[in-house]
Short mmCIF file of C-alpha atoms in Angstrom, two decimals:
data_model
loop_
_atom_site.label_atom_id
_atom_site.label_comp_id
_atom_site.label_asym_id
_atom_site.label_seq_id
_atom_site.Cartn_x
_atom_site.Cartn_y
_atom_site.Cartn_z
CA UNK A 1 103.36 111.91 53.93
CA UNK A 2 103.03 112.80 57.29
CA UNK A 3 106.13 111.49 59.45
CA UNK A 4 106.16 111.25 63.51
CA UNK A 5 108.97 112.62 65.06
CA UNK A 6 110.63 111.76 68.46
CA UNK A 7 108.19 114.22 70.43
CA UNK A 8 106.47 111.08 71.29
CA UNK A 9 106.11 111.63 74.57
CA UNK A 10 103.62 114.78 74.09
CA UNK A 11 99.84 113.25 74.80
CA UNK A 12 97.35 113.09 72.25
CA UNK A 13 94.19 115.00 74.25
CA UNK A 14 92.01 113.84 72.21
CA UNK A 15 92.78 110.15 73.16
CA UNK A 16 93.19 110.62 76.80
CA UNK A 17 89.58 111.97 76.60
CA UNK A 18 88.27 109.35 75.10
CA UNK A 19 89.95 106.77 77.82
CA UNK A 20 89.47 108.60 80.78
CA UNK A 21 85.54 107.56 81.57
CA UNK A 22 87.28 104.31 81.29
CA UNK A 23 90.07 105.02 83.90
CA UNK A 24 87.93 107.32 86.65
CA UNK A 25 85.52 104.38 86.65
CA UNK A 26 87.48 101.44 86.86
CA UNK A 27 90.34 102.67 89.23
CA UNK A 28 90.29 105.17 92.61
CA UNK A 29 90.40 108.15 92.81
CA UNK A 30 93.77 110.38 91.44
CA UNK A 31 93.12 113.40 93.26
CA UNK A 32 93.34 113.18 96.64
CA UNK A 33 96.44 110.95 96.65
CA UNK A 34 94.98 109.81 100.45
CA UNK A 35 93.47 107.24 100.02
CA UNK A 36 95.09 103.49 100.61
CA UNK A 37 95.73 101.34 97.13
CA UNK A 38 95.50 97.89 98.60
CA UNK A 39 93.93 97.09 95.10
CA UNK A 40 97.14 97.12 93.49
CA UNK A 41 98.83 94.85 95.60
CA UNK A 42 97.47 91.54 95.67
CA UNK A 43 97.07 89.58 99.03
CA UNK A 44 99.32 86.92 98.17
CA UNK A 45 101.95 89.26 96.83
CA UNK A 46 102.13 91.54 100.27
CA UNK A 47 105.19 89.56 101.41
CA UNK A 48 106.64 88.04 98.68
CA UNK A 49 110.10 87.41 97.73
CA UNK A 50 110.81 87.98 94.07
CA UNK A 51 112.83 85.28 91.81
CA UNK A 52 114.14 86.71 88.49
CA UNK A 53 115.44 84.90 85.51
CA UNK A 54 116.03 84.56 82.37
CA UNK A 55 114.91 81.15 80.17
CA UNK A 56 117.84 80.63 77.98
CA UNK A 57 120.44 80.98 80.74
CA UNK A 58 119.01 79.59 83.98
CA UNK A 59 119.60 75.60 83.00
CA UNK A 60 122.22 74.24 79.83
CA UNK A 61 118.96 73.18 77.77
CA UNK A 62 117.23 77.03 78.38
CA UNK A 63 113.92 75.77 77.53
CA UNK A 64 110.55 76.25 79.44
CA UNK A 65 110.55 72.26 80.38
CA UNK A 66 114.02 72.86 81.78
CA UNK A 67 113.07 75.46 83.44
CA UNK A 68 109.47 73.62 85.12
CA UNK A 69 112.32 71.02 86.20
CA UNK A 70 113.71 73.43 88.67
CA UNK A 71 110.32 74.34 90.45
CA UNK A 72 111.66 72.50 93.60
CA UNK A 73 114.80 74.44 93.66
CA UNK A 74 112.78 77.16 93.83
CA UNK A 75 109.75 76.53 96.61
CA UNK A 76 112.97 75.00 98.54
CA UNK A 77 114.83 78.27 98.51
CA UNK A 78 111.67 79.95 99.85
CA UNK A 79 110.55 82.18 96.99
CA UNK A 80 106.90 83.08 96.02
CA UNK A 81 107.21 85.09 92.91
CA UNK A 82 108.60 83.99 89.74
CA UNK A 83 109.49 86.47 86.95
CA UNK A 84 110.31 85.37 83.49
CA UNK A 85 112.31 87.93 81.91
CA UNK A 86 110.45 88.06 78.06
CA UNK A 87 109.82 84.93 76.26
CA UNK A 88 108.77 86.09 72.54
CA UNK A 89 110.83 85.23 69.18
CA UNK A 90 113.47 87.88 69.06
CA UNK A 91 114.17 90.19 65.92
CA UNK A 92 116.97 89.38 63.06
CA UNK A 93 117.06 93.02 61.95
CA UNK A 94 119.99 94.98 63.72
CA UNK A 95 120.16 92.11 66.21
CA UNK A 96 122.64 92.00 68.93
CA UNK A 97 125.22 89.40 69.43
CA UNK A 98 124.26 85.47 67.93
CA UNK A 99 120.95 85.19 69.69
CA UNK A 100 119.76 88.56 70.17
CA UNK A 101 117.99 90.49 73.40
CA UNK A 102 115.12 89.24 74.52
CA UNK A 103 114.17 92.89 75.10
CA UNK A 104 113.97 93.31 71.04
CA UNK A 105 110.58 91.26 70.52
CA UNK A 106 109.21 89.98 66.95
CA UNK A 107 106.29 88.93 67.86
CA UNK A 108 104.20 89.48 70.95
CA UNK A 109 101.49 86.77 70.26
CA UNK A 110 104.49 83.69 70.10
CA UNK A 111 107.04 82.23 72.31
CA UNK A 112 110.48 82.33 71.24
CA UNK A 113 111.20 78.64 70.06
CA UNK A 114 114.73 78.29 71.33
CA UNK A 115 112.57 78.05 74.93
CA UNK A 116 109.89 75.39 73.39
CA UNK A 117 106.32 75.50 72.47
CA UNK A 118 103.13 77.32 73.96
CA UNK A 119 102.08 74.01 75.18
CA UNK A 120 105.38 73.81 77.05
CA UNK A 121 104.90 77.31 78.64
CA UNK A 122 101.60 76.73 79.62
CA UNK A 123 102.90 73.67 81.36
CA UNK A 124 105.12 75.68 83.32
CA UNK A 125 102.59 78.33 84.82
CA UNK A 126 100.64 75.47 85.52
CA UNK A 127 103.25 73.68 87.47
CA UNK A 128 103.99 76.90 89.25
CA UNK A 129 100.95 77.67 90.18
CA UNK A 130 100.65 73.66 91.53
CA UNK A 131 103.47 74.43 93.69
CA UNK A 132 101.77 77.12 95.27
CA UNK A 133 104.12 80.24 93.63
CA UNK A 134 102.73 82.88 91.07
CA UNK A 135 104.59 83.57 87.85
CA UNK A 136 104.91 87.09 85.66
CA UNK A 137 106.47 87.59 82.60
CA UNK A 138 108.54 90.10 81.14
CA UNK A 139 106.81 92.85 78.68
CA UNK A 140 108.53 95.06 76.94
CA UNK A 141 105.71 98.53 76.42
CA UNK A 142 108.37 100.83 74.99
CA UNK A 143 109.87 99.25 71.31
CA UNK A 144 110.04 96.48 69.28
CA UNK A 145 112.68 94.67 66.68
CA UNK A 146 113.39 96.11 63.71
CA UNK A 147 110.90 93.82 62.36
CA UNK A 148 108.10 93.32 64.33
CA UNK A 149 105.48 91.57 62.55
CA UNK A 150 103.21 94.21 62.55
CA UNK A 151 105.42 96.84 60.80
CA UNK A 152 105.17 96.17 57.35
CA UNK A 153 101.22 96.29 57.75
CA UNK A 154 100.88 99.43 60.30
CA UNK A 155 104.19 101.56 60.20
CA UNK A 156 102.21 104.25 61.78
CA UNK A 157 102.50 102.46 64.82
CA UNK A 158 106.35 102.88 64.87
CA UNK A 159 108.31 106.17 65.53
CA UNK A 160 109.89 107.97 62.73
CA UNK A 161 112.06 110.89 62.02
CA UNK A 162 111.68 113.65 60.08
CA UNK A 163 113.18 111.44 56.61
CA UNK A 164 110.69 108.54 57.38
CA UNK A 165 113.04 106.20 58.83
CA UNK A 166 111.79 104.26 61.67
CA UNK A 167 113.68 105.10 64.72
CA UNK A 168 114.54 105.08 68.49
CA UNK A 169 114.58 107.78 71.16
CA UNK A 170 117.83 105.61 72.73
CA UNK A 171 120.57 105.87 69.77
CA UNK A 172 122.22 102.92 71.39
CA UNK A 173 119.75 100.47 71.10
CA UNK A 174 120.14 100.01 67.43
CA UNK A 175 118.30 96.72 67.66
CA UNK A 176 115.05 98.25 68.33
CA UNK A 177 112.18 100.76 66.97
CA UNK A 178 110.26 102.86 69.68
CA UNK A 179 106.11 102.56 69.27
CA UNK A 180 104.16 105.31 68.47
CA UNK A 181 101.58 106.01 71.47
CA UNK A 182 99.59 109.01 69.34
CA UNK A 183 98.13 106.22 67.08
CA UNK A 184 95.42 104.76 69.10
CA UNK A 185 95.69 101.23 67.06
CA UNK A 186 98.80 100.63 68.61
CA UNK A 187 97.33 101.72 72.15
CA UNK A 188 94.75 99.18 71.21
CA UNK A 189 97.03 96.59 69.89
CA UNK A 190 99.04 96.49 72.95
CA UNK A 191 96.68 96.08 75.62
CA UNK A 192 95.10 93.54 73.24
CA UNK A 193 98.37 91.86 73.54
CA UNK A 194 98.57 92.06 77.56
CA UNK A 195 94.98 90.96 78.21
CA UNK A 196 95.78 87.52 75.38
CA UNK A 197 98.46 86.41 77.85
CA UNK A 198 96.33 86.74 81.08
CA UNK A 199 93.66 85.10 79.72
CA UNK A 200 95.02 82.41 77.70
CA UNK A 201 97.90 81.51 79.86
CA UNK A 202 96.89 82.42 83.52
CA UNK A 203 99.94 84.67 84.42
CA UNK A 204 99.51 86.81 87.10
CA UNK A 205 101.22 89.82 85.83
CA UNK A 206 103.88 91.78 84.36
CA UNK A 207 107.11 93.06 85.24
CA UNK A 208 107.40 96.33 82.40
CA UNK A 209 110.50 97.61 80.98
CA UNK A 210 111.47 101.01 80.83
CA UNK A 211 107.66 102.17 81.96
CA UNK A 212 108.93 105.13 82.44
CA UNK A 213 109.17 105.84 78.49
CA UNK A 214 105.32 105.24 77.88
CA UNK A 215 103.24 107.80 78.24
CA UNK A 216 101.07 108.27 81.36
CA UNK A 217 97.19 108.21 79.89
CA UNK A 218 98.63 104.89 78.16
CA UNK A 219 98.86 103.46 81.50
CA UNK A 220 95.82 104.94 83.20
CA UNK A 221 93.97 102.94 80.20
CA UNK A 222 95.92 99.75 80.07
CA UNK A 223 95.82 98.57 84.20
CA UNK A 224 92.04 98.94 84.64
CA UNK A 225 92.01 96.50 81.58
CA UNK A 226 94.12 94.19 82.44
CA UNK A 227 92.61 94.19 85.78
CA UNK A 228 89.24 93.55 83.91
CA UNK A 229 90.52 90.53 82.93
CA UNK A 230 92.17 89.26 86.13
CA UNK A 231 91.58 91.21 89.20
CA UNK A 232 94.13 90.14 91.72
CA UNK A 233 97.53 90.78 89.08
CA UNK A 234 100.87 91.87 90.06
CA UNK A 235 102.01 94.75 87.97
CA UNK A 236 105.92 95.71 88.24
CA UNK A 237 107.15 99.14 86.95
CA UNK A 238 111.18 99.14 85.75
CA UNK A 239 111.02 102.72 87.07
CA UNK A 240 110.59 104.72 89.95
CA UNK A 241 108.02 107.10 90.45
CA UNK A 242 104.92 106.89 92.80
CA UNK A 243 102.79 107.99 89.80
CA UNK A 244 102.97 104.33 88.98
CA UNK A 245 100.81 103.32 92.34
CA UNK A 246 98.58 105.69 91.87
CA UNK A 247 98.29 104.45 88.28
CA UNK A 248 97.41 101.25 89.50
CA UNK A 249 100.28 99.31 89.45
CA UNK A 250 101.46 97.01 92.57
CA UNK A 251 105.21 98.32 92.89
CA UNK A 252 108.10 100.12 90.80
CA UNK A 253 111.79 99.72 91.67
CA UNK A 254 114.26 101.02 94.38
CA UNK A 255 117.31 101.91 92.28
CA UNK A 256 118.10 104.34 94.70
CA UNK A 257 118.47 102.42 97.29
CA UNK A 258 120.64 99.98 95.56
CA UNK A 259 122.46 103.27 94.37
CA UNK A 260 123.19 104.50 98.10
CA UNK A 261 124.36 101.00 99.15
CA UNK A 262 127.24 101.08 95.95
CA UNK A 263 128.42 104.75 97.51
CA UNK A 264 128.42 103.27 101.11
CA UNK A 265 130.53 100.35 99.78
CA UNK A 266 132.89 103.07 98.38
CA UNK A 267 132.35 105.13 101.45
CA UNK A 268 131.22 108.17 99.27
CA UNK A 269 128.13 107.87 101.80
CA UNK A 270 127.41 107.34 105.25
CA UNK A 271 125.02 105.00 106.44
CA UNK A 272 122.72 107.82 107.60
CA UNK A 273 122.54 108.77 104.36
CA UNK A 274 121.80 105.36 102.72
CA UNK A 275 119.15 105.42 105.25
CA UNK A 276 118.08 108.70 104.75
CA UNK A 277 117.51 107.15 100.95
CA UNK A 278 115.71 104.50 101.85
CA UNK A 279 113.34 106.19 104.54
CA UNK A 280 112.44 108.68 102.06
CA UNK A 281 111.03 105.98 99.80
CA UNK A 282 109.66 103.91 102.58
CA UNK A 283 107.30 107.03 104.05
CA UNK A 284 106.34 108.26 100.77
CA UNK A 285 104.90 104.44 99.40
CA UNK A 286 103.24 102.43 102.86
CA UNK A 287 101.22 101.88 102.59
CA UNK A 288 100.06 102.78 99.21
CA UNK A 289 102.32 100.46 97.37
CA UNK A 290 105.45 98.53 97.18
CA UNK A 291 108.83 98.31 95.93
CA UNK A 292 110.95 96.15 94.91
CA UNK A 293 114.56 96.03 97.04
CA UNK A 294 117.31 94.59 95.32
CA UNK A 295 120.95 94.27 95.38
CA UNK A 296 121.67 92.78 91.92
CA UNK A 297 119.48 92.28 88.81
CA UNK A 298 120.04 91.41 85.18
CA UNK A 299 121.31 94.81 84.23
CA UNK A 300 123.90 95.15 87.18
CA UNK A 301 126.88 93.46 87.94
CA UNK A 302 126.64 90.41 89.88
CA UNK A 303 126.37 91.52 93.64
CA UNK A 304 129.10 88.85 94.55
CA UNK A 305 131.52 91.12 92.34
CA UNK A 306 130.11 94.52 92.97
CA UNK A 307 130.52 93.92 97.11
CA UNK A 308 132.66 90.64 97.36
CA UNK A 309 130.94 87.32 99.07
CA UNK A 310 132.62 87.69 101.99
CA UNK A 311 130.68 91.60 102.58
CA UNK A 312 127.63 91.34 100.75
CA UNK A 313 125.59 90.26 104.19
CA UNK A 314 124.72 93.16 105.91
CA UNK A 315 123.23 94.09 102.50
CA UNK A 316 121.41 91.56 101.87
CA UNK A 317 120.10 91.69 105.14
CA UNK A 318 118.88 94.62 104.54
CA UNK A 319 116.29 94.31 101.79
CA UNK A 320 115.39 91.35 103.54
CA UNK A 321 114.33 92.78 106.46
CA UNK A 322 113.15 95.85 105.38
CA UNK A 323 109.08 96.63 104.30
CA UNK A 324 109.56 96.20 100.67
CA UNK A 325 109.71 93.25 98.14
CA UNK A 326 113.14 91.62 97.97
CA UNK A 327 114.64 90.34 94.69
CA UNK A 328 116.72 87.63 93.77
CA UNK A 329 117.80 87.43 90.22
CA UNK A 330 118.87 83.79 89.26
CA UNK A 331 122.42 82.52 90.23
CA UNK A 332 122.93 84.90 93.23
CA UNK A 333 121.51 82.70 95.53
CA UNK A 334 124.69 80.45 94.93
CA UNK A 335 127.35 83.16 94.13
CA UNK A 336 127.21 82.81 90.42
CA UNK A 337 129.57 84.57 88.65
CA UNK A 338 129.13 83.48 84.66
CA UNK A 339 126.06 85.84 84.03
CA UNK A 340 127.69 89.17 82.53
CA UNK A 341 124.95 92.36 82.42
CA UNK A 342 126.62 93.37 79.48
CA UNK A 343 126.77 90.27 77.04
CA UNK A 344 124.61 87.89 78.50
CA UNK A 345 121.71 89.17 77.21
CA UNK A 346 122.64 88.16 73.74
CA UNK A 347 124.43 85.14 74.10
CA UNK A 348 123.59 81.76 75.62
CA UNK A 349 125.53 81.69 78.81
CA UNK A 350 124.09 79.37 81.57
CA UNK A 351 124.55 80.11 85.07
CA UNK A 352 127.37 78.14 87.07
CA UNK A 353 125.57 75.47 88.98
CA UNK A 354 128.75 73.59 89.38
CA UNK A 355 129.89 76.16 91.22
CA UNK A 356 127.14 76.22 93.68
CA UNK A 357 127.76 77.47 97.16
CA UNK A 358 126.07 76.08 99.51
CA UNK A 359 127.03 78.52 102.54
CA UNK A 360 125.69 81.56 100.18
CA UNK A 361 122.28 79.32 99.66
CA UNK A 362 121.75 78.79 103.21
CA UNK A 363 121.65 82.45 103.80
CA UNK A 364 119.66 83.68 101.37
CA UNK A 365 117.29 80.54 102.48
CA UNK A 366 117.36 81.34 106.18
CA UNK A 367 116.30 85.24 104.86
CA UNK A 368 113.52 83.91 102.82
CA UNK A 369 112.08 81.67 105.74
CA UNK A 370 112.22 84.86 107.99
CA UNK A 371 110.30 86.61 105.09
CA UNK A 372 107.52 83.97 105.50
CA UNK A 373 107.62 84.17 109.77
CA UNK A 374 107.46 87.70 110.05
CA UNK A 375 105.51 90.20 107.74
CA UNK A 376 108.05 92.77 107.17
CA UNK A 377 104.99 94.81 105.25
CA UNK A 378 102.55 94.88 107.77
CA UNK A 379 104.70 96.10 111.04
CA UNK A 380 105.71 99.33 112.29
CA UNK A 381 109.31 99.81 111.03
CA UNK A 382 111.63 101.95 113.13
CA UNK A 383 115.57 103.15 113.50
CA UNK A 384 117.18 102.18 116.57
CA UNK A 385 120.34 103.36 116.38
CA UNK A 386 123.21 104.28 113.21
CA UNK A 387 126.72 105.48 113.88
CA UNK A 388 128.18 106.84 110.46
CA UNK A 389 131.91 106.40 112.09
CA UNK A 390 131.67 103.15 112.69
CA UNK A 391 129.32 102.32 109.59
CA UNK A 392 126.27 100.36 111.88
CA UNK A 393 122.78 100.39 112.03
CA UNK A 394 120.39 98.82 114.33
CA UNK A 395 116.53 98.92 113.46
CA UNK A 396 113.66 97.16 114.32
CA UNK A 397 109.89 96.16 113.13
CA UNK A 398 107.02 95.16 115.64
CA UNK A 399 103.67 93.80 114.79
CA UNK A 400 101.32 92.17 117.34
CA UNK A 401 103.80 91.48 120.55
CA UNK A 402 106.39 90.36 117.76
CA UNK A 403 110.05 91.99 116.50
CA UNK A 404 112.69 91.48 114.54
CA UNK A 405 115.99 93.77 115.69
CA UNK A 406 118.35 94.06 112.85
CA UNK A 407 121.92 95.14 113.93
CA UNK A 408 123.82 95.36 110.56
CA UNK A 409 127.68 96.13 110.47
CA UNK A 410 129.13 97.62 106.94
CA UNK A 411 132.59 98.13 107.77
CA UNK A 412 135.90 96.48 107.32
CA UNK A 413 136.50 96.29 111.20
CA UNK A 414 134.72 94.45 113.98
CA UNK A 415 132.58 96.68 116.21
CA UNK A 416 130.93 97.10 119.21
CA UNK A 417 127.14 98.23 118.64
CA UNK A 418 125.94 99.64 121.89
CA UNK A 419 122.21 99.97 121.45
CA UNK A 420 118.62 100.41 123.78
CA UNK A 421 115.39 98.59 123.60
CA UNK A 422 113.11 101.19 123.46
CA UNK A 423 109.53 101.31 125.31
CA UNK A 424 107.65 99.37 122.39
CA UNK A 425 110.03 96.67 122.80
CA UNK A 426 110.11 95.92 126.39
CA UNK A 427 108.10 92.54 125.67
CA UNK A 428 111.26 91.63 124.17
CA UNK A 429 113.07 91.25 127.24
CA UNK A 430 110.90 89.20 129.22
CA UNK A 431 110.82 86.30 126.25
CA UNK A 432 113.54 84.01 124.36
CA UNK A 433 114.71 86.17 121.65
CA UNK A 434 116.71 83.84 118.68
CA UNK A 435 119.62 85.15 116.52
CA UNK A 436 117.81 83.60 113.16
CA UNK A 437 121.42 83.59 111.00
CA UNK A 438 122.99 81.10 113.62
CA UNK A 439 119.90 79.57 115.71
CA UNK A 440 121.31 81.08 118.63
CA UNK A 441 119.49 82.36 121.36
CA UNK A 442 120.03 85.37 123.00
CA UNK A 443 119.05 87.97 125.91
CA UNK A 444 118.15 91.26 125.48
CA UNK A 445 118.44 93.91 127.93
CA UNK A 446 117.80 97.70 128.08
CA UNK A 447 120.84 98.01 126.98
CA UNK A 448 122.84 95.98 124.62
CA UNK A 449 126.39 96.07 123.92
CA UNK A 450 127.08 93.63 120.36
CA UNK A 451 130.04 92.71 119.17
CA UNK A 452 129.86 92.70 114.93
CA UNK A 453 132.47 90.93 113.05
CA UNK A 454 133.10 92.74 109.84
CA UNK A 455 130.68 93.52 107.37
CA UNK A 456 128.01 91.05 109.05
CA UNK A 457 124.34 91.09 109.93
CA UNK A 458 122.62 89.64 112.88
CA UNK A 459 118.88 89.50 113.26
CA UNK A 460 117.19 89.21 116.18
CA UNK A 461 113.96 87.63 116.22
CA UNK A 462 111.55 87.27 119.05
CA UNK A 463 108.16 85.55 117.15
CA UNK A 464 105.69 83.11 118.38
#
């Protein structure tokens, strides 16, 4: 009997040949690497704000109709896009903890019932969309349970060592058993899979897990037909790599900005550095694509922990009022503290709405309005000033005789940010320029001498 073994990642040619008339006519062109992918990114995704969570934890009941409850909670805090981490039955075989990771799916044509009924989840994307927000779900590409449906009828789909034995390039995630991507069934079975979701259920994407771990030609076949299907999707890579935009997909993630941001807390980097980070992604992807700017998600410790409430501002700020697409991931809009990256994936453990702070929701609220007055995407994004001694940074974006000055402060001392309006934003001067965190207004000269309390933010807006 032949057995696979974990060189999975090695391409079958003979499949990528077949596929590629497929890709080179239904996507742009690979070579060049010029050209603008606006095709990716869907209009009404340009300047969205991005609102992760996770069924089972986001209300006590953790059911889809719980969750459609909270839809005006949601267009009230200002956010466009809604991302269900996954919602399919979860595998008994190796599981983790009482209830398992969603990330170890059974099934990929059911819903898990602990969340409700297909009926109920089609309720939801249809009160979503009613509300005027988009909705993707979660999709895991890389592995399955232990027993997936499918495995007692196609093991050849599954990886296997040299024994037999299905198996997993991660050791650690015992719960799972990594797909196959030389057997073109399985190829065909999952984009089978993503297409039955998109059409049945009117999502408008995906956010994928670990895309990284799928082979390339995979995805060069699978966006083109899930774009056959529904044109304008949003299609989110867990990785980062620009191959992903030029395989079609709308954005991929900025770990490394979130990375720089965790050594300038711990002052193992300066802030020319962080910016030097972020830069380097920013002038490689606009405007081809997008990414996705975050400073907590479900596999990281709860930003409110990882910074401390009373210094997570000038971060936030930041990937606020930055090109990108901001995250929030459920909870950290209030300062939750209950959802644990480690455990709560496998146990039910709602998020603390009784502890609700309302001073931490107004900010994130008066950073998602700004979002929606000013498009962050489509201006011309430019440093001002940084000073790595005293840990500030002042930057601006302009777009049509309109700016937003960001003057960010990330130390543990109140300083004085002496800064100049440059040439492109003398129209600045002459007009009523508001400081959007307080409603203050201000007046800029040519130069500006700002007092910043310790790690704060102020933004500086001067819009129609």
């Amino acid at each position: 009997m032949l057995t696979n073994t974990n060189f999975k990642r090695v391409f079958s040619f003979l499949f990528f040949f077949l596929s590629a008339s497929v890709f080179w006519t239904g996507c742009h062109n690979q070579g060049s690497g010029s050209a603008p992918h606006f095709q990716n990114l869907p209009a009404w995704a340009n300047e969205a704000v991005v609102y992760e969570l996770f069924v089972r934890d986001f209300t006590s009941q953790g059911t889809f109709k719980a969750t459609q409850e909270k839809i005006p909670y949601l267009k009230e805090l200002g956010v466009d896009i809604v991302w269900l981490m996954p919602i399919y039955p979860i595998g008994q075989k190796g599981r983790k903890g009482s209830l398992g990771s969603p990330y170890s799916v059974q099934n990929y044509y059911e819903v898990n019932p602990e969340f409700g009924t297909k009926q109920d989840f089609k309720n939801l994307v249809r009160a979503i969309h009613q509300a005027g927000l988009k909705i993707i779900i979660g999709f895991v590409p890389n592995h399955s349970a232990n027993d997936y449906v499918e495995m007692a009828q196609h093991p050849d789909w599954f990886m296997r060592d040299q024994n037999g034995n299905f198996t997993r390039e991660v050791q650690d995630w015992s719960d799972i058993t990594d797909f196959n991507y030389d057997n073109p069934g399985l190829r065909k079975h999952i984009i089978e899979i993503l297409k039955y979701w998109i059409r049945e259920f009117d999502i408008d994407g995906y956010r994928f897990d670990v895309a990284g771990m799928v082979p390339d030609d995979f995805w060069r076949q699978a966006v083109p037909e899930m774009r056959s299907v529904k044109k304008d999707l949003f299609l989110l890579a867990e990785w980062e790599d620009h191959k992903f935009i030029d395989f079609g997909f709308s954005a991929d993630y900025n770990w490394k900005l979130l990375h720089a941001f965790q050594d300038l807390q711990t002052h193992s980097k300066t802030v020319g550095q962080m910016l030097e980070t972020y830069q380097t992604k920013y002038e490689q992807y606009f405007s081809e694509g997008r990414f996705l700017s975050f400073i907590e998600n479900h596999d990281e410790q709860r930003a409110v922990k990882k910074f401390g409430k009373d210094r997570l501002a000038p971060y936030a700020a930041f990937i606020f009022t930055t090109p990108g697409l901001p995250l929030l991931f459920m909870g950290q809009e209030f300062g939750d503290t209950n959802y644990n990256a480690s455990a709560s994936l496998f146990e039910k453990v709602t998020i603390n709405w009784q502890g609700f702070d309302s001073t931490l929701f107004s900010f994130y609220k008066k950073l998602t309005e700004l979002r929606h007055a000013f498009p962050f995407n489509a201006g011309q994004w430019q440093v001002l000033h940084h000073e790595n001694q005293k840990r500030t940074l002042v930057y601006s974006n302009i777009l049509n005789n309109q700016a937003v000055v960001a003057v960010l402060n990330f130390d543990d001392k109140a300083q004085t940010v002496a800064f100049e309006i440059p040439d492109t934003l003398h129209f600045t001067m002459d007009r009523p320029v508001v400081e959007w965190l307080t409603g203050k207004k201000v007046k800029l000269q040519k130069t500006n001498r700002l007092t910043m309390q310790p790690f704060s933010a102020k933004i500086l807006v001067a819009i129609d």
